[in-house]
XYZ file of C-alpha atoms in Angstrom:
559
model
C 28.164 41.222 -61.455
C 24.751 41.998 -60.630
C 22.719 40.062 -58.593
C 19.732 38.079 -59.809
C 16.683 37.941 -57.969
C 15.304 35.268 -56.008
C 12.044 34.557 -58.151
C 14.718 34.294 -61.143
C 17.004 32.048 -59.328
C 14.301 30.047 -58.477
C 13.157 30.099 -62.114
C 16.478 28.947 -63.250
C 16.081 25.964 -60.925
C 12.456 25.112 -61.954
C 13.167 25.204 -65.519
C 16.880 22.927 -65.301
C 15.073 19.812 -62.962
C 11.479 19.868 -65.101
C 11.812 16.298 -66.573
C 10.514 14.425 -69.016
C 10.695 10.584 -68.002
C 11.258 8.905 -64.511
C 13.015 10.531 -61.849
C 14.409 10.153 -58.368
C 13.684 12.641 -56.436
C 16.233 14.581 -53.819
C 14.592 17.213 -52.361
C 13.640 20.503 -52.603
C 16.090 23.547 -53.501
C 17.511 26.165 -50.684
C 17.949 29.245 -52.193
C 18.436 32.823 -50.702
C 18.022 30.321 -47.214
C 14.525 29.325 -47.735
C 13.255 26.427 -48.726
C 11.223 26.548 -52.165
C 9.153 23.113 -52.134
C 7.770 24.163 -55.918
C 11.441 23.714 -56.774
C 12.438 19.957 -57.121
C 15.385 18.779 -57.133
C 15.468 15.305 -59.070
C 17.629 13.023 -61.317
C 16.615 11.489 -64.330
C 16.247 7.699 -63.574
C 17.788 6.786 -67.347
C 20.829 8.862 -66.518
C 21.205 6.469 -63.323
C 23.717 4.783 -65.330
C 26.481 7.976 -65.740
C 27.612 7.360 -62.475
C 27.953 10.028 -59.531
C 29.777 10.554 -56.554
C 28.352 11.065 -52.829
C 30.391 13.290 -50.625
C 30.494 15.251 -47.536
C 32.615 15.065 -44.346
C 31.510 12.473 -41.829
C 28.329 13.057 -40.336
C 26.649 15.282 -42.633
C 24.325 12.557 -44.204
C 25.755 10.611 -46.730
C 24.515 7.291 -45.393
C 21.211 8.282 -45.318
C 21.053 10.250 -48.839
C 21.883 6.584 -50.576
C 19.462 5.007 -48.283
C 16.675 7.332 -49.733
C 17.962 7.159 -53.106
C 18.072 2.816 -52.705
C 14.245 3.287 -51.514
C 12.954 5.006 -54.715
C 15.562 2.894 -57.131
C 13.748 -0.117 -55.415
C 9.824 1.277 -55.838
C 11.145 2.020 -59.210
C 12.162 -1.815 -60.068
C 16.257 -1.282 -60.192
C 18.118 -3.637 -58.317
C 20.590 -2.309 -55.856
C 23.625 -3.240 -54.382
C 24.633 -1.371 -50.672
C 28.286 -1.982 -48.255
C 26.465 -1.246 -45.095
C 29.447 -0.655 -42.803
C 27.761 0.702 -39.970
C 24.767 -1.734 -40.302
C 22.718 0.930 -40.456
C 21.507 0.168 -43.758
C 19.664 -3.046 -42.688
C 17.128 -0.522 -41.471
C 15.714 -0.430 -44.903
C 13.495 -4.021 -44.028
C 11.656 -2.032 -41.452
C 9.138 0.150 -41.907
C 10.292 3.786 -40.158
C 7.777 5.426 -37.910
C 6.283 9.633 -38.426
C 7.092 12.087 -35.640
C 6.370 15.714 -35.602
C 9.929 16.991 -36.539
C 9.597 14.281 -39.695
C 6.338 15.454 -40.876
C 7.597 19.277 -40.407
C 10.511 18.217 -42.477
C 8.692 16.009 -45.074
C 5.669 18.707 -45.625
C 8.102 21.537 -45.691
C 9.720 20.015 -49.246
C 7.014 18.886 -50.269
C 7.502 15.142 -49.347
C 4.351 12.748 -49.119
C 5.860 10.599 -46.731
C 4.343 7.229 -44.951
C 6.549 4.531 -43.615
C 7.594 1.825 -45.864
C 9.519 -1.973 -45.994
C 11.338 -2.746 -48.729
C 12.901 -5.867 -50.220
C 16.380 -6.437 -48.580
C 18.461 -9.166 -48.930
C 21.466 -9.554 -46.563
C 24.901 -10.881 -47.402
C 28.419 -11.163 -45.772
C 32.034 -11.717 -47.272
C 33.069 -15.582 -46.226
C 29.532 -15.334 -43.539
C 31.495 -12.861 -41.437
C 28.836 -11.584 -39.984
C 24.743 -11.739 -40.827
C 24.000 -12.966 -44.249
C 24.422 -15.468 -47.143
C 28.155 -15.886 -47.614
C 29.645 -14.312 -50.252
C 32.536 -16.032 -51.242
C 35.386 -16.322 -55.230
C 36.951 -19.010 -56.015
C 40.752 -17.699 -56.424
C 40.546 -18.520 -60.556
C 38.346 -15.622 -61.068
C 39.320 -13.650 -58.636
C 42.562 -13.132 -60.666
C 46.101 -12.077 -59.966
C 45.205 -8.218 -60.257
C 42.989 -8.403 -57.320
C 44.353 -10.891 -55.143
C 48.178 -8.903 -55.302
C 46.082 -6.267 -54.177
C 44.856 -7.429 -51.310
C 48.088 -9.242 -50.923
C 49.928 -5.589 -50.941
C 52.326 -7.119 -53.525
C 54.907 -5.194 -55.537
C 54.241 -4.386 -59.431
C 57.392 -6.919 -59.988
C 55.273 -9.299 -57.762
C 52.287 -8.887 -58.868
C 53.539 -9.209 -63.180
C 55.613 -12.518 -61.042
C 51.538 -13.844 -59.683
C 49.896 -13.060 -63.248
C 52.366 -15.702 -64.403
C 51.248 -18.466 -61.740
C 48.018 -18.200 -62.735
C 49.037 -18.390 -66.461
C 50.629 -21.771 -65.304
C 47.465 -22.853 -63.505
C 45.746 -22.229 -66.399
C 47.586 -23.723 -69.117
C 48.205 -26.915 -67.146
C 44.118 -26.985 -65.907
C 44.969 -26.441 -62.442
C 41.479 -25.242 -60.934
C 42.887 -22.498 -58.137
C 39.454 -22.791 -56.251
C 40.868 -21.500 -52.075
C 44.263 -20.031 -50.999
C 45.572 -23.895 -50.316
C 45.515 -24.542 -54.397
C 47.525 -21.466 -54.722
C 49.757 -22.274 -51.943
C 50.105 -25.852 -53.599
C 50.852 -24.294 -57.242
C 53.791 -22.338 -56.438
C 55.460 -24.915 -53.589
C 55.245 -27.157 -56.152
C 57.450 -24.706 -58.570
C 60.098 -23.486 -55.997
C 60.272 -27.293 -55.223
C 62.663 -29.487 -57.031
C 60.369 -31.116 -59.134
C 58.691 -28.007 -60.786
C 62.340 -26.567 -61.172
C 62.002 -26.494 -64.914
C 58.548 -25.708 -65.038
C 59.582 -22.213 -63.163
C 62.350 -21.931 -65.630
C 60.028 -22.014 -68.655
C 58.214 -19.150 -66.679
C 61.176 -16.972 -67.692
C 60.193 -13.820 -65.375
C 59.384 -15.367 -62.553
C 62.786 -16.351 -60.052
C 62.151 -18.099 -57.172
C 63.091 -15.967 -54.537
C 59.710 -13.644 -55.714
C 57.686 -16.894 -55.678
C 59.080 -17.562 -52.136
C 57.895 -13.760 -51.520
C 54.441 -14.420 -52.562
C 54.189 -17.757 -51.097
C 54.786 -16.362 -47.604
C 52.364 -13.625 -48.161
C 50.082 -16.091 -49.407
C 50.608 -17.718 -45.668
C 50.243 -14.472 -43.753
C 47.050 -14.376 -45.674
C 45.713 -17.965 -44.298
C 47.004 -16.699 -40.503
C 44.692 -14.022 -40.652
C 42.127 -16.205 -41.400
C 41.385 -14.725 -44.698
C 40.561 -18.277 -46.582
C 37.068 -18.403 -45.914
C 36.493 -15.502 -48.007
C 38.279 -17.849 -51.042
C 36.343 -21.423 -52.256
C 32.856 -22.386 -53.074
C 29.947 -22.331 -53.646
C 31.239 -19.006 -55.659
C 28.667 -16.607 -55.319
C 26.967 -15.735 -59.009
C 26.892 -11.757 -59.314
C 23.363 -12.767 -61.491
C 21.952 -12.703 -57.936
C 22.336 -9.007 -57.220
C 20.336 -8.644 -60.329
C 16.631 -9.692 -58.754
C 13.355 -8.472 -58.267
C 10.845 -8.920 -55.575
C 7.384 -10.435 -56.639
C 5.502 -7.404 -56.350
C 7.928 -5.891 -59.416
C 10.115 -3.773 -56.707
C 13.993 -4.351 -56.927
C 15.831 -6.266 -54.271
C 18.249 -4.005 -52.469
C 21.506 -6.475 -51.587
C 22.770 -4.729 -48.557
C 27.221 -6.634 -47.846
C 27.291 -6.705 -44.192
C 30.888 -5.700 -43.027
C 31.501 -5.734 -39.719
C 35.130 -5.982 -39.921
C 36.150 -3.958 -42.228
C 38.076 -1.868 -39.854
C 40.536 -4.923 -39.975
C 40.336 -5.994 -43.507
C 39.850 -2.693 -45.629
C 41.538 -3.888 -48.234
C 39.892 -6.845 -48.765
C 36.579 -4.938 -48.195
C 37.417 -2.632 -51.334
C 38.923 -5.166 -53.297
C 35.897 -7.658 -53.131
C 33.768 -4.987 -54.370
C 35.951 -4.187 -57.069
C 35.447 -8.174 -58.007
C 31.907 -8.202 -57.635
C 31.897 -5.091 -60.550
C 34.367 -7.070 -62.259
C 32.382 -10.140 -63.170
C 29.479 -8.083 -63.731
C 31.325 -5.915 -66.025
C 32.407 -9.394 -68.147
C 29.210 -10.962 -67.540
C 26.506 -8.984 -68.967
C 25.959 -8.136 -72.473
C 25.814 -4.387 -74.259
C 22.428 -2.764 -73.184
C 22.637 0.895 -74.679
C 20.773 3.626 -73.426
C 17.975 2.136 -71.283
C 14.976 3.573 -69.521
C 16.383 2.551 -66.030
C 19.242 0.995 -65.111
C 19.587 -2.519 -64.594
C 21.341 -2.139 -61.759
C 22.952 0.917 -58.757
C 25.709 -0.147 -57.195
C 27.025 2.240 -54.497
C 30.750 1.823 -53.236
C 31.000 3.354 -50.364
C 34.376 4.342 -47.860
C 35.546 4.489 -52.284
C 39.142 6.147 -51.063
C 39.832 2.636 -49.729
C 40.061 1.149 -53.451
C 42.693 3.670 -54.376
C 45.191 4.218 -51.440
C 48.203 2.978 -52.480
C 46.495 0.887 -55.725
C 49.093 -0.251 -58.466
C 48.917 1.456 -61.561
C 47.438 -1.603 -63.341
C 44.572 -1.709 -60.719
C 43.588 1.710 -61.495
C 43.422 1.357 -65.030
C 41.221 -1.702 -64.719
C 39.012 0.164 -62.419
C 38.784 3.037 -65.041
C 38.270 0.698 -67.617
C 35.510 -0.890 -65.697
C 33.800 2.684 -64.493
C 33.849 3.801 -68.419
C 32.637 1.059 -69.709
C 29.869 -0.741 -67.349
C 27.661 2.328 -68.027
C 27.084 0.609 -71.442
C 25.931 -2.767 -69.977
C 23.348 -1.159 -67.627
C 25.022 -0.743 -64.792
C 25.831 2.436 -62.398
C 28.192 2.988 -59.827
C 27.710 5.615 -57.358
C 30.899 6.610 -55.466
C 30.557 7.218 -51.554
C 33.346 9.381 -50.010
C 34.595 12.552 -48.013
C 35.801 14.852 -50.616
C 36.485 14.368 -55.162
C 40.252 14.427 -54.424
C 39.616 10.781 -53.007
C 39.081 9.623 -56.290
C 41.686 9.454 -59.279
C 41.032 12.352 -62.211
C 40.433 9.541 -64.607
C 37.534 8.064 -62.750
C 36.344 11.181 -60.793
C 35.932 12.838 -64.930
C 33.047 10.089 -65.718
C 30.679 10.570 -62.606
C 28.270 12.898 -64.094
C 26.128 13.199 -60.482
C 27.112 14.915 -57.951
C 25.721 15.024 -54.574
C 28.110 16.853 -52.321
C 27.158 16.869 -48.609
C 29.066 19.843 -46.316
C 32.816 20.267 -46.154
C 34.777 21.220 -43.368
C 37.670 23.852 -43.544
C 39.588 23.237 -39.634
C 43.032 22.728 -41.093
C 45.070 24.046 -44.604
C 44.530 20.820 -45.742
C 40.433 20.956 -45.799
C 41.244 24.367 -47.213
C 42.729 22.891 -50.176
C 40.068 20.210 -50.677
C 37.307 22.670 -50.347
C 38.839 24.547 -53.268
C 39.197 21.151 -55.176
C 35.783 20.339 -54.451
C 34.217 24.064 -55.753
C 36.448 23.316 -58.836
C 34.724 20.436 -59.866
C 31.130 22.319 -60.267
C 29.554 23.864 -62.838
C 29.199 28.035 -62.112
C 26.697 28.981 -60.620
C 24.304 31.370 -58.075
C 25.720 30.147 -55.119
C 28.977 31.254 -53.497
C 29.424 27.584 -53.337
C 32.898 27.768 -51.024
C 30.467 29.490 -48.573
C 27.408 26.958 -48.721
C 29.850 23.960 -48.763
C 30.234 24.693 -45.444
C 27.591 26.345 -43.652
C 25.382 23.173 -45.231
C 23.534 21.591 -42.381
C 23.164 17.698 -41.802
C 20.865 16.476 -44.767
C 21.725 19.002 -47.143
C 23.641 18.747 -50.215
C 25.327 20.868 -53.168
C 23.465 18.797 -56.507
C 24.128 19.035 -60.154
C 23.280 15.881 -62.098
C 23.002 15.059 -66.048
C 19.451 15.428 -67.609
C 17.815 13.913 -70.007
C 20.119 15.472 -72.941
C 23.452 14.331 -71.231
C 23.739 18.401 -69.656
C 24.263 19.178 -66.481
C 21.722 20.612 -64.713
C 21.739 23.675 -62.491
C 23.681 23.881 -59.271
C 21.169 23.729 -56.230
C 21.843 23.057 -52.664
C 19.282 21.027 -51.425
C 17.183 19.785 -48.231
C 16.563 16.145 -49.375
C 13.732 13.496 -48.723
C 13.655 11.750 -45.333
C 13.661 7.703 -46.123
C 10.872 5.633 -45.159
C 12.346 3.090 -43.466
C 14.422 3.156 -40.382
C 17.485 5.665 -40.573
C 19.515 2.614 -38.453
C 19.896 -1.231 -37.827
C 17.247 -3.378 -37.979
C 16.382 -5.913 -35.426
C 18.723 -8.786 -35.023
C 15.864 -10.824 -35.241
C 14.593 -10.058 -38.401
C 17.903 -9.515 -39.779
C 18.190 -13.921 -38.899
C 14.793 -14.400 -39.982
C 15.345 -12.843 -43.305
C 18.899 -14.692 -43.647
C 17.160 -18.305 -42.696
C 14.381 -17.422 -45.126
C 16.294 -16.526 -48.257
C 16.141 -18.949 -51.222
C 19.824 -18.055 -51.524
C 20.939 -20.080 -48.312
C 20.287 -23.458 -49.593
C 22.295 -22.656 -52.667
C 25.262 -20.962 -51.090
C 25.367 -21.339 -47.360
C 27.171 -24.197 -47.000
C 31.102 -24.424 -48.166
C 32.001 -27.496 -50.487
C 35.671 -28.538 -51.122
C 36.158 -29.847 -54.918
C 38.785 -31.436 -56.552
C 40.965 -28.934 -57.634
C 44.960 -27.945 -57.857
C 45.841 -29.190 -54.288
C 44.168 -32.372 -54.772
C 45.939 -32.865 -58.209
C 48.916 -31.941 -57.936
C 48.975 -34.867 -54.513
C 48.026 -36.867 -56.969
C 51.242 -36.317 -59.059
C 53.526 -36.558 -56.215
C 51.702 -39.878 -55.163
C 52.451 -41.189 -58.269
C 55.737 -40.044 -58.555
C 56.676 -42.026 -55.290
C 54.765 -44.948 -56.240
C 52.586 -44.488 -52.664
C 49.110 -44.443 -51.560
C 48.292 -40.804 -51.544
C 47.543 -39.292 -48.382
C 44.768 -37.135 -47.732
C 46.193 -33.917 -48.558
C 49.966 -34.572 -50.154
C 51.462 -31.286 -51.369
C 53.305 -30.296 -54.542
C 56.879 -31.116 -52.793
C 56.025 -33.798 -50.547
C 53.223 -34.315 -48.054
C 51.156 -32.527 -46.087
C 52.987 -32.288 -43.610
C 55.468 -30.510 -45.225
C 53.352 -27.795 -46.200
C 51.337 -27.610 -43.441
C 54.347 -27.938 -40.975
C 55.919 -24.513 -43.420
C 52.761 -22.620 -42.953
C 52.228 -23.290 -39.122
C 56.293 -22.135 -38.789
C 55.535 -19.220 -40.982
C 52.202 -18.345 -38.947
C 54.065 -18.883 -35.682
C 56.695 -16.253 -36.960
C 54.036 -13.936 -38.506
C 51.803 -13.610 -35.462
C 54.502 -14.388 -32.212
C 52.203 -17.437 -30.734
C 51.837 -20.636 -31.101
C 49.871 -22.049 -34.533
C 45.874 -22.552 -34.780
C 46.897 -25.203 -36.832
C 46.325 -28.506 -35.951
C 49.390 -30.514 -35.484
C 49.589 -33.176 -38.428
C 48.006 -36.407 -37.699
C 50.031 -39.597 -37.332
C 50.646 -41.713 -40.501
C 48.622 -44.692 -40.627
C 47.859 -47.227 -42.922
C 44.751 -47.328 -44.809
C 43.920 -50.365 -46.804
C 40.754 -49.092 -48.366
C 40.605 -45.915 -49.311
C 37.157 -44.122 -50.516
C 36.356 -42.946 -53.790
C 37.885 -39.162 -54.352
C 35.576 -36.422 -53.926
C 34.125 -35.761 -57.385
C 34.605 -32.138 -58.811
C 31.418 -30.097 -59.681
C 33.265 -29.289 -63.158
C 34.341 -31.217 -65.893
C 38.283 -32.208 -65.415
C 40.513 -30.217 -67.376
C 44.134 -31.844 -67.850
C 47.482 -30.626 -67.964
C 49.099 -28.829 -70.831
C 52.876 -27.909 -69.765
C 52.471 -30.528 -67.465
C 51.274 -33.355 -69.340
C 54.209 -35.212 -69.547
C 55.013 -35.307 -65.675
C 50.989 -34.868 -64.612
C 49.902 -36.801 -67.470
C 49.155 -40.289 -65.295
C 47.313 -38.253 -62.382
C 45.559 -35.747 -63.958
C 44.027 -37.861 -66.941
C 46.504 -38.096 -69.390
C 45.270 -39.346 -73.324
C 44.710 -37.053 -76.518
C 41.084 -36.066 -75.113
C 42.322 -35.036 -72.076
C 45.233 -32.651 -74.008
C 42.321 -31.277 -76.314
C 40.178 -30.394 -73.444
C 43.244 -29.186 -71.505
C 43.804 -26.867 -74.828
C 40.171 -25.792 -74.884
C 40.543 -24.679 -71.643
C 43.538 -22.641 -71.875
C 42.276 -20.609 -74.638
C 39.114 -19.884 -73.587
C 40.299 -18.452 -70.323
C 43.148 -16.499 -71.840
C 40.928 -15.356 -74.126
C 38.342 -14.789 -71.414
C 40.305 -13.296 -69.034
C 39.218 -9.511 -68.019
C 40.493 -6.350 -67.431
C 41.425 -6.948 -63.833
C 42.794 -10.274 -64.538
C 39.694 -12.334 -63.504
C 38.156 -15.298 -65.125
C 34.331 -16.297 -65.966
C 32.604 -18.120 -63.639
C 30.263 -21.376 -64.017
C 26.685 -19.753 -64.417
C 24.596 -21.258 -62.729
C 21.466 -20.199 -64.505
């Protein structure tokens, strides 16, 4: 095959990245190992929403190549959504500072660069860690997700779909992990025998599984991430005054202890946006970039009916807007299904120490388009901030294969001040509305009620579905005691005492929904009447009906 010469090569990359509308731009193109500044690399800003995928071994730059990209989404008015892991990303509310390496960089591609701020807003799963906590109420969650976070079984987790069915038909509000917990001791107890029988595929013994994972769960301390206020994925959808998108950067500082639940929350954050927000069609700019990064965590070991939803979700989202951008080491991280709709690709360098890189380096080569680069060669001789790049134009093609020296953000490549980071958190209009945890009425309470009126007593504070709370709570400190090998952080029950006057129960923030399947043995607790049974029915069809492709439900909007 002959070989073309430069000025053509750089022709061919000229004439594939000259674009028509708004772009983001990458950098410039490498080719023949210089630098050509009058060849931009760029992506089409309406093609945002075909999805790509960030690679590269670690260290080579991913971190900061979706930094850059979340600076120019945010100039361009796009919302964006960022797991900053590291904390580096919370760099992107200060304003970086020029050097002389920089400025050699930035002129040498071209790059007008001046420091910048930008419009961050800072969140963290349950308020583990600096930001507005983000917490679901276990409802919408929905079995799908929770049994993977719960590392159930497909038996168990087809055996948890059907406990929520039961929640739902009987209007059982599952709002934390103690209305769960409540739920199914109250069906492996003797008085929701026949209620588990009428489940037909769920036995006890598997509700007795789930119930002490459930438990192992609450000993890890996992239930703050579960109640309310339930955080309203609308919010991720802002824009600053001065027209520029907000750019909602998770904090996770322990996700090297909860992985699972890291990837999992993310998945339910797509989830309700996916059921939430209407068909958009093909749109100038997205309305949101949401960038999942560490993605192999969402498929290690994932059930076969939590891939499928997260296919589902991937193929269809584009449609309503919204695009996900994949953050990873190599393509073989991510299933066939999903890898085959991320049309960008921005793939950092690969390393080839063992037989196994070998293979993924092949993999990796595989997935590009041909091209004028011996690409297993500049896959890994690329240095730190360079990347392979071929990304969809304007007419749905790709465009031409380019390895790439890419922009330099302008805000700080690292952690911002701990400082501002509080002062930004404490000035948010989203604290007031979601920064401090409220405890409604919900299954636990109701089904105390039941069992209070079953015995004819004054119901204690917290009665569970078999008997009181210190029943449960006595089960799930033995359980956490066995789990862990110390003694509970539970607090011992309190001593019963009598209480003449009780005070008015707490009132829900939703209307009450009543029993269905339950009515006749609920019916005096709950509400009972023929309203009551039509609301209960409303209820269950509407969330049957509205129930999504991982299993979750619709949340109250509170717009």
């Amino acid at each position: 095959m002959a070989i073309k010469p430069t000025a053509d090569k750089v022709a061919t990359i000229q004439k594939g990245y000259t674009l028509e509308g708004p772009t983001i731009e990458l950098g410039a193109a490498i080719i023949d190992g210089e630098v050509h500044k009058d060849a931009p690399v760029r992506l089409p800003l309406s093609m945002m929403n075909r999805h790509g995928l960030v690679a590269g071994a670690t260290g080579t730059g991913k971190t900061v190549t979706l930094h850059m990209m979340a600076e120019q989404l945010s100039t361009a008015g796009v919302p964006v959504f960022l797991a900053d892991i590291k904390g580096d990303l919370s760099g992107l509310a200060t304003a970086a500072t020029g050097s002389e390496k920089l400025m050699a960089r930035t002129d040498g591609i071209g790059q007008v660069w001046s420091g910048k701020t930008f419009p961050v807003e800072f969140l963290a799963l349950g308020g583990d860690g600096y930001g507005i906590p983000v917490r679901a109420t276990i409802t919408s969650f929905g079995p799908i997700l929770l049994s993977r976070i719960m590392e159930l079984n497909d038996t168990q987790e087809s055996s948890l779909q059907l406990v929520f069915h039961f929640a739902d038909k009987n209007g059982l509000e599952l709002i934390d992990l103690k209305d769960l917990r409540a739920v199914i001791q109250f069906l492996t107890s003797k008085e929701g025998k026949d209620e588990l029988e009428e489940l037909g595929g769920l036995s006890k013994a598997t509700a007795g599984v789930i119930l002490r994972e459930l438990i192992t769960l609450e000993a890890q301390g996992m239930e703050k991430f579960f109640g309310e206020p339930e955080f309203d994925t609308a919010e991720l959808m802002r824009t600053a005054p001065d027209g520029r998108g907000v750019i909602t950067c998770l904090e996770l500082p322990t996700l090297q202890t909860k992985p699972m639940l890291f990837s999992t929350f993310l998945m339910w954050l797509l989830a309700d946006l996916f059921e939430d927000l209407p068909e958009a069609g093909d749109l100038d700019k997205p309305k949101l970039v949401f960038f999942l990064d560490e993605a192999h965590l969402l498929f290690n070991g994932a059930s076969k009916a939590f891939l499928d939803a997260i296919t589902t979700t991937v193929r269809l989202i584009r449609s309503k807007g919204v695009g996900i951008f994949f953050v990873t080491q190599t393509p073989k991280d991510v299933p066939a299904e999903v890898l085959g709709q991320l049309a960008n690709r921005v793939q950092h360098a690969l390393r080839a120490y063992t037989p196994e890189d070998a293979k993924a380096l092949k993999a990796t080569v595989s997935t590009f388009p041909m091209s004028d680069y011996d690409l297993e060669e500049t896959l890994t001789s690329a240095g730190i901030g360079e990347a392979v790049i071929t990304v969809m134009n304007e007419k749905g093609a790709p465009t031409p294969v380019a390895l790439t020296r890419l922009r330099a953000p302008e805000s700080v490549m690292g952690p911002s001040a701990d400082a501002l980071i509080a002062s930004t958190v404490a000035g948010s209009a989203l604290l007031p509305k979601y920064g401090t945890a409220v405890d409604n009425v919900s299954a636990f309470e109701r089904i105390a009620g039941k069992a209070s009126a079953d015995t004819g007593a004054a119901a204690p504070a917290a009665t569970g579905p078999g008997g009181g709370t210190s029943d449960v709570d006595a089960e799930a400190r033995r359980i956490e005691e066995d789990i862990l090998g110390r003694p509970s952080s539970r607090p011992a029950p309190a001593p019963e005492r009598k209480e003449p006057e009780r005070a008015a129960p707490r009132q829900s923030q939703r209307p009450p929904s009543d029993g269905g399947g339950l009515a006749g043995a609920l019916g005096g607790a709950l509400g009972g009447g023929l309203k009551s049974m039509a609301r209960s029915l409303g209820t269950q069809l509407g969330r049957e009906l509205l129930r999504g492709v991982f299993g979750t439900a619709p949340k109250r909007r509170r717009r």
